Amino acid sequence: MMAAVDAVRSGKDAPSGTVLTLVQYAAQVDKAGNPVKGADGNFVKGNIVGYAVMEKRAGWGASIPAAWRNGDWEYAAFTADKKPNAKANANTKACFDCHLPHAGQDFVISLAGLKGTALGAAQRPSGPGTVAIAEFLFGPEKVNVKVGQTITWTNIDASPHQVTLQASSEFRSPVMLKGQSTSIQFNNEGTYGYICGLHPGMKGEIVVSR
């Protein structure tokens, strides 16, 4: 790992053999089922729910279609007990799609953190009709609105995200990079579940009433 850190801090791409692991946590919840936030305003980590791994080996990219190849990186997901996550691994193209906009930084979304040059946390938007996307979570996960109201999602994660409504007439927002937003006006009553189109484990809900 230190060889990878030393390489990127000197302005080079990560070398062959680099393995980066993202540990995924559930948020702690209170008795009412609401996520618990710490003094810094971020969700408090609960149990580990899985691992996402990206590994770089010389020549690995040769087997990947050119349209979504990420250099020589490949991806895999594992469950909390460190076994391969068959469902997630059946759709690794989503990983390639997520990292593709970051070609200029060796496809590593957290490159600034690896370099030790990451900026401070972005300001979390708040207020009626506002949902922040941070730490691979929608916050708040459930929003109650009136008919005709607009909901705006703002991505403050380093990773791209995409809002996908799970309804008979599915809506997919453009992919949002850090700092970008998307809005939807809800003109009909109902409950609208949604996920991140790039990270299906991220879920939220909009309840629209009169």
mmCIF file of C-alpha atoms in Angstrom:
data_model
loop_
_atom_site.group_PDB
_atom_site.id
_atom_site.type_symbol
_atom_site.label_atom_id
_atom_site.label_comp_id
_atom_site.label_asym_id
_atom_site.label_seq_id
_atom_site.Cartn_x
_atom_site.Cartn_y
_atom_site.Cartn_z
ATOM 1 C CA MET A 1 0.000 0.000 0.000
ATOM 2 C CA MET A 2 2.787 2.442 0.816
ATOM 3 C CA ALA A 3 4.203 1.951 -2.691
ATOM 4 C CA ALA A 4 0.847 3.132 -4.082
ATOM 5 C CA VAL A 5 0.725 6.118 -1.714
ATOM 6 C CA ASP A 6 4.305 7.086 -2.527
ATOM 7 C CA ALA A 7 3.570 6.851 -6.269
ATOM 8 C CA VAL A 8 0.474 9.060 -6.275
ATOM 9 C CA ARG A 9 2.061 11.592 -3.923
ATOM 10 C CA SER A 10 4.857 11.976 -6.458
ATOM 11 C CA GLY A 11 2.320 12.585 -9.247
ATOM 12 C CA LYS A 12 2.364 9.088 -10.752
ATOM 13 C CA ASP A 13 -0.501 6.634 -11.308
ATOM 14 C CA ALA A 14 -0.974 3.826 -8.821
ATOM 15 C CA PRO A 15 1.364 0.922 -9.714
ATOM 16 C CA SER A 16 0.305 -2.564 -10.798
ATOM 17 C CA GLY A 17 -0.614 -4.572 -7.718
ATOM 18 C CA THR A 18 -2.414 -1.706 -5.954
ATOM 19 C CA VAL A 19 -5.511 -2.802 -4.006
ATOM 20 C CA LEU A 20 -7.932 -0.203 -2.601
ATOM 21 C CA THR A 21 -10.728 -1.258 -0.238
ATOM 22 C CA LEU A 22 -13.838 0.704 0.719
ATOM 23 C CA VAL A 23 -15.457 -0.458 3.965
ATOM 24 C CA GLN A 24 -19.239 0.062 3.896
ATOM 25 C CA TYR A 25 -21.074 0.755 7.167
ATOM 26 C CA ALA A 26 -24.746 0.970 8.051
ATOM 27 C CA ALA A 27 -25.720 4.114 9.918
ATOM 28 C CA GLN A 28 -26.649 3.749 13.561
ATOM 29 C CA VAL A 29 -30.347 4.433 14.142
ATOM 30 C CA ASP A 30 -32.315 5.590 17.165
ATOM 31 C CA LYS A 31 -35.402 3.923 18.643
ATOM 32 C CA ALA A 32 -37.575 5.561 15.983
ATOM 33 C CA GLY A 33 -35.405 4.170 13.215
ATOM 34 C CA ASN A 34 -33.838 7.515 12.293
ATOM 35 C CA PRO A 35 -30.110 7.709 11.486
ATOM 36 C CA VAL A 36 -28.001 9.043 14.357
ATOM 37 C CA LYS A 37 -25.672 11.960 13.631
ATOM 38 C CA GLY A 38 -22.539 12.884 15.535
ATOM 39 C CA ALA A 39 -21.383 16.317 16.653
ATOM 40 C CA ASP A 40 -19.813 16.861 13.232
ATOM 41 C CA GLY A 41 -23.188 16.416 11.512
ATOM 42 C CA ASN A 42 -22.201 13.125 9.874
ATOM 43 C CA PHE A 43 -23.968 9.813 10.373
ATOM 44 C CA VAL A 44 -22.539 7.631 13.151
ATOM 45 C CA LYS A 45 -21.134 4.358 11.842
ATOM 46 C CA GLY A 46 -22.882 1.142 12.788
ATOM 47 C CA ASN A 47 -22.093 -2.398 11.690
ATOM 48 C CA ILE A 48 -20.025 -3.218 8.624
ATOM 49 C CA VAL A 49 -22.328 -4.283 5.766
ATOM 50 C CA GLY A 50 -19.790 -4.995 3.057
ATOM 51 C CA TYR A 51 -16.574 -4.213 1.252
ATOM 52 C CA ALA A 52 -15.902 -2.811 -2.222
ATOM 53 C CA VAL A 53 -12.477 -3.530 -3.699
ATOM 54 C CA MET A 54 -10.648 -2.197 -6.736
ATOM 55 C CA GLU A 55 -7.395 -3.813 -7.842
ATOM 56 C CA LYS A 56 -4.941 -2.872 -10.595
ATOM 57 C CA ARG A 57 -2.894 -5.431 -12.487
ATOM 58 C CA ALA A 58 -0.981 -4.912 -15.703
ATOM 59 C CA GLY A 59 -3.033 -6.161 -18.644
ATOM 60 C CA TRP A 60 -6.301 -6.658 -16.750
ATOM 61 C CA GLY A 61 -8.023 -3.955 -18.767
ATOM 62 C CA ALA A 62 -7.538 -5.875 -21.998
ATOM 63 C CA SER A 63 -10.626 -7.991 -21.259
ATOM 64 C CA ILE A 64 -12.887 -4.973 -20.625
ATOM 65 C CA PRO A 65 -14.880 -3.296 -23.454
ATOM 66 C CA ALA A 66 -13.095 -0.119 -24.526
ATOM 67 C CA ALA A 67 -16.215 2.039 -23.972
ATOM 68 C CA TRP A 68 -16.103 1.534 -20.222
ATOM 69 C CA ARG A 69 -12.580 0.320 -19.504
ATOM 70 C CA ASN A 70 -10.906 1.834 -16.440
ATOM 71 C CA GLY A 71 -7.274 1.418 -17.413
ATOM 72 C CA ASP A 72 -6.129 -1.819 -15.786
ATOM 73 C CA TRP A 73 -8.487 -1.615 -12.794
ATOM 74 C CA GLU A 74 -11.093 -4.272 -12.004
ATOM 75 C CA TYR A 75 -13.671 -4.431 -9.211
ATOM 76 C CA ALA A 76 -15.234 -6.872 -6.761
ATOM 77 C CA ALA A 77 -17.639 -6.695 -3.824
ATOM 78 C CA PHE A 78 -17.707 -8.747 -0.640
ATOM 79 C CA THR A 79 -20.248 -9.255 2.128
ATOM 80 C CA ALA A 80 -19.679 -8.329 5.754
ATOM 81 C CA ASP A 81 -18.236 -11.808 6.402
ATOM 82 C CA LYS A 82 -15.724 -11.211 3.560
ATOM 83 C CA LYS A 83 -17.282 -13.630 1.108
ATOM 84 C CA PRO A 84 -17.826 -12.686 -2.560
ATOM 85 C CA ASN A 85 -21.084 -10.771 -3.060
ATOM 86 C CA ALA A 86 -22.503 -12.695 -6.026
ATOM 87 C CA LYS A 87 -25.308 -10.224 -6.729
ATOM 88 C CA ALA A 88 -23.055 -7.181 -6.768
ATOM 89 C CA ASN A 89 -20.312 -8.944 -8.702
ATOM 90 C CA ALA A 90 -22.818 -9.832 -11.442
ATOM 91 C CA ASN A 91 -23.004 -6.111 -12.297
ATOM 92 C CA THR A 92 -19.472 -4.761 -12.000
ATOM 93 C CA LYS A 93 -20.159 -2.579 -15.054
ATOM 94 C CA ALA A 94 -21.793 -0.177 -12.585
ATOM 95 C CA CYS A 95 -18.395 0.149 -10.905
ATOM 96 C CA PHE A 96 -16.690 0.928 -14.223
ATOM 97 C CA ASP A 97 -19.414 3.488 -15.058
ATOM 98 C CA CYS A 98 -19.019 5.155 -11.663
ATOM 99 C CA HIS A 99 -15.237 5.494 -11.940
ATOM 100 C CA LEU A 100 -15.113 6.348 -15.659
ATOM 101 C CA PRO A 101 -15.556 10.144 -15.145
ATOM 102 C CA HIS A 102 -12.353 10.052 -13.068
ATOM 103 C CA ALA A 103 -10.035 8.940 -15.897
ATOM 104 C CA GLY A 104 -7.891 12.028 -15.325
ATOM 105 C CA GLN A 105 -6.996 10.814 -11.848
ATOM 106 C CA ASP A 106 -6.282 7.162 -12.645
ATOM 107 C CA PHE A 107 -9.989 6.317 -12.102
ATOM 108 C CA VAL A 108 -9.493 6.628 -8.315
ATOM 109 C CA ILE A 109 -12.323 8.706 -6.847
ATOM 110 C CA SER A 110 -10.516 9.189 -3.528
ATOM 111 C CA LEU A 111 -7.185 10.118 -5.143
ATOM 112 C CA ALA A 112 -6.948 13.407 -3.226
ATOM 113 C CA GLY A 113 -7.284 11.468 0.034
ATOM 114 C CA LEU A 114 -4.623 9.017 -1.094
ATOM 115 C CA LYS A 115 -2.339 11.939 -1.930
ATOM 116 C CA GLY A 116 -3.038 13.564 1.414
ATOM 117 C CA THR A 117 -4.424 16.648 -0.332
ATOM 118 C CA ALA A 118 -8.155 16.165 0.272
ATOM 119 C CA LEU A 119 -10.113 19.341 0.992
ATOM 120 C CA GLY A 120 -12.316 19.710 4.031
ATOM 121 C CA ALA A 121 -15.837 18.310 3.989
ATOM 122 C CA ALA A 122 -18.188 20.045 1.603
ATOM 123 C CA GLN A 123 -21.012 22.052 3.142
ATOM 124 C CA ARG A 124 -24.066 19.866 3.593
ATOM 125 C CA PRO A 125 -27.199 21.498 2.080
ATOM 126 C CA SER A 126 -30.287 21.586 4.254
ATOM 127 C CA GLY A 127 -33.808 22.954 4.265
ATOM 128 C CA PRO A 128 -37.282 22.003 3.000
ATOM 129 C CA GLY A 129 -37.230 19.855 -0.108
ATOM 130 C CA THR A 130 -33.475 19.311 0.075
ATOM 131 C CA VAL A 131 -31.684 15.955 0.153
ATOM 132 C CA ALA A 132 -27.926 15.719 0.601
ATOM 133 C CA ILE A 133 -26.015 12.793 -0.876
ATOM 134 C CA ALA A 134 -23.071 12.109 1.402
ATOM 135 C CA GLU A 135 -21.109 9.071 2.572
ATOM 136 C CA PHE A 136 -23.090 6.915 0.127
ATOM 137 C CA LEU A 137 -26.352 7.798 1.890
ATOM 138 C CA PHE A 138 -29.368 9.999 1.133
ATOM 139 C CA GLY A 139 -30.060 12.420 3.957
ATOM 140 C CA PRO A 140 -32.771 12.508 5.005
ATOM 141 C CA GLU A 141 -33.680 9.079 3.643
ATOM 142 C CA LYS A 142 -37.423 9.831 3.914
ATOM 143 C CA VAL A 143 -38.983 13.157 2.937
ATOM 144 C CA ASN A 144 -42.646 14.202 3.258
ATOM 145 C CA VAL A 145 -43.813 16.845 0.774
ATOM 146 C CA LYS A 146 -47.001 18.349 -0.608
ATOM 147 C CA VAL A 147 -48.270 17.919 -4.167
ATOM 148 C CA GLY A 148 -46.430 20.304 -6.485
ATOM 149 C CA GLN A 149 -43.329 20.567 -4.338
ATOM 150 C CA THR A 150 -39.861 20.138 -5.818
ATOM 151 C CA ILE A 151 -37.157 17.983 -4.271
ATOM 152 C CA THR A 152 -33.518 18.838 -4.948
ATOM 153 C CA TRP A 153 -30.709 16.341 -4.439
ATOM 154 C CA THR A 154 -27.158 17.697 -4.099
ATOM 155 C CA ASN A 155 -24.126 15.423 -4.273
ATOM 156 C CA ILE A 156 -21.363 16.271 -1.803
ATOM 157 C CA ASP A 157 -19.640 12.891 -2.120
ATOM 158 C CA ALA A 158 -16.422 12.461 -4.081
ATOM 159 C CA SER A 159 -18.212 9.656 -5.935
ATOM 160 C CA PRO A 160 -20.728 10.279 -8.729
ATOM 161 C CA HIS A 161 -24.364 9.427 -7.932
ATOM 162 C CA GLN A 162 -27.653 9.199 -9.826
ATOM 163 C CA VAL A 163 -31.263 9.411 -8.606
ATOM 164 C CA THR A 164 -33.463 6.639 -10.032
ATOM 165 C CA LEU A 165 -37.176 6.542 -9.159
ATOM 166 C CA GLN A 166 -38.571 3.037 -8.756
ATOM 167 C CA ALA A 167 -41.990 3.482 -10.303
ATOM 168 C CA SER A 168 -43.997 2.419 -13.343
ATOM 169 C CA SER A 169 -42.630 5.465 -15.167
ATOM 170 C CA GLU A 170 -39.019 5.315 -14.052
ATOM 171 C CA PHE A 171 -36.977 8.529 -13.864
ATOM 172 C CA ARG A 172 -33.191 8.550 -14.012
ATOM 173 C CA SER A 173 -31.384 11.796 -13.330
ATOM 174 C CA PRO A 174 -28.125 12.700 -15.039
ATOM 175 C CA VAL A 175 -25.043 11.400 -13.226
ATOM 176 C CA MET A 176 -24.116 14.000 -10.620
ATOM 177 C CA LEU A 177 -20.493 14.696 -9.793
ATOM 178 C CA LYS A 178 -19.499 16.351 -6.529
ATOM 179 C CA GLY A 179 -21.238 19.705 -6.128
ATOM 180 C CA GLN A 180 -23.889 19.037 -8.773
ATOM 181 C CA SER A 181 -27.648 18.889 -8.158
ATOM 182 C CA THR A 182 -30.810 17.540 -9.745
ATOM 183 C CA SER A 183 -34.460 18.402 -9.027
ATOM 184 C CA ILE A 184 -37.822 16.683 -9.515
ATOM 185 C CA GLN A 185 -41.282 18.199 -9.036
ATOM 186 C CA PHE A 186 -43.843 15.779 -7.616
ATOM 187 C CA ASN A 187 -47.346 16.570 -8.907
ATOM 188 C CA ASN A 188 -49.165 13.392 -7.860
ATOM 189 C CA GLU A 189 -49.873 11.880 -4.473
ATOM 190 C CA GLY A 190 -48.115 8.690 -3.587
ATOM 191 C CA THR A 191 -44.994 7.124 -2.144
ATOM 192 C CA TYR A 192 -41.958 7.177 -4.396
ATOM 193 C CA GLY A 193 -39.061 4.901 -3.562
ATOM 194 C CA TYR A 194 -35.754 5.637 -5.210
ATOM 195 C CA ILE A 195 -32.170 4.390 -5.334
ATOM 196 C CA CYS A 196 -28.841 5.590 -6.624
ATOM 197 C CA GLY A 197 -28.582 4.223 -10.147
ATOM 198 C CA LEU A 198 -24.842 3.680 -9.668
ATOM 199 C CA HIS A 199 -25.014 2.286 -6.131
ATOM 200 C CA PRO A 200 -28.331 0.375 -5.712
ATOM 201 C CA GLY A 201 -27.747 -0.162 -2.011
ATOM 202 C CA MET A 202 -28.453 3.534 -1.465
ATOM 203 C CA LYS A 203 -32.208 3.986 -0.961
ATOM 204 C CA GLY A 204 -34.619 6.804 -0.170
ATOM 205 C CA GLU A 205 -38.333 7.574 -0.146
ATOM 206 C CA ILE A 206 -40.518 10.569 -1.013
ATOM 207 C CA VAL A 207 -44.066 10.669 0.396
ATOM 208 C CA VAL A 208 -46.330 13.129 -1.482
ATOM 209 C CA SER A 209 -49.675 14.195 -0.013
ATOM 210 C CA ARG A 210 -52.187 17.044 -0.269
#
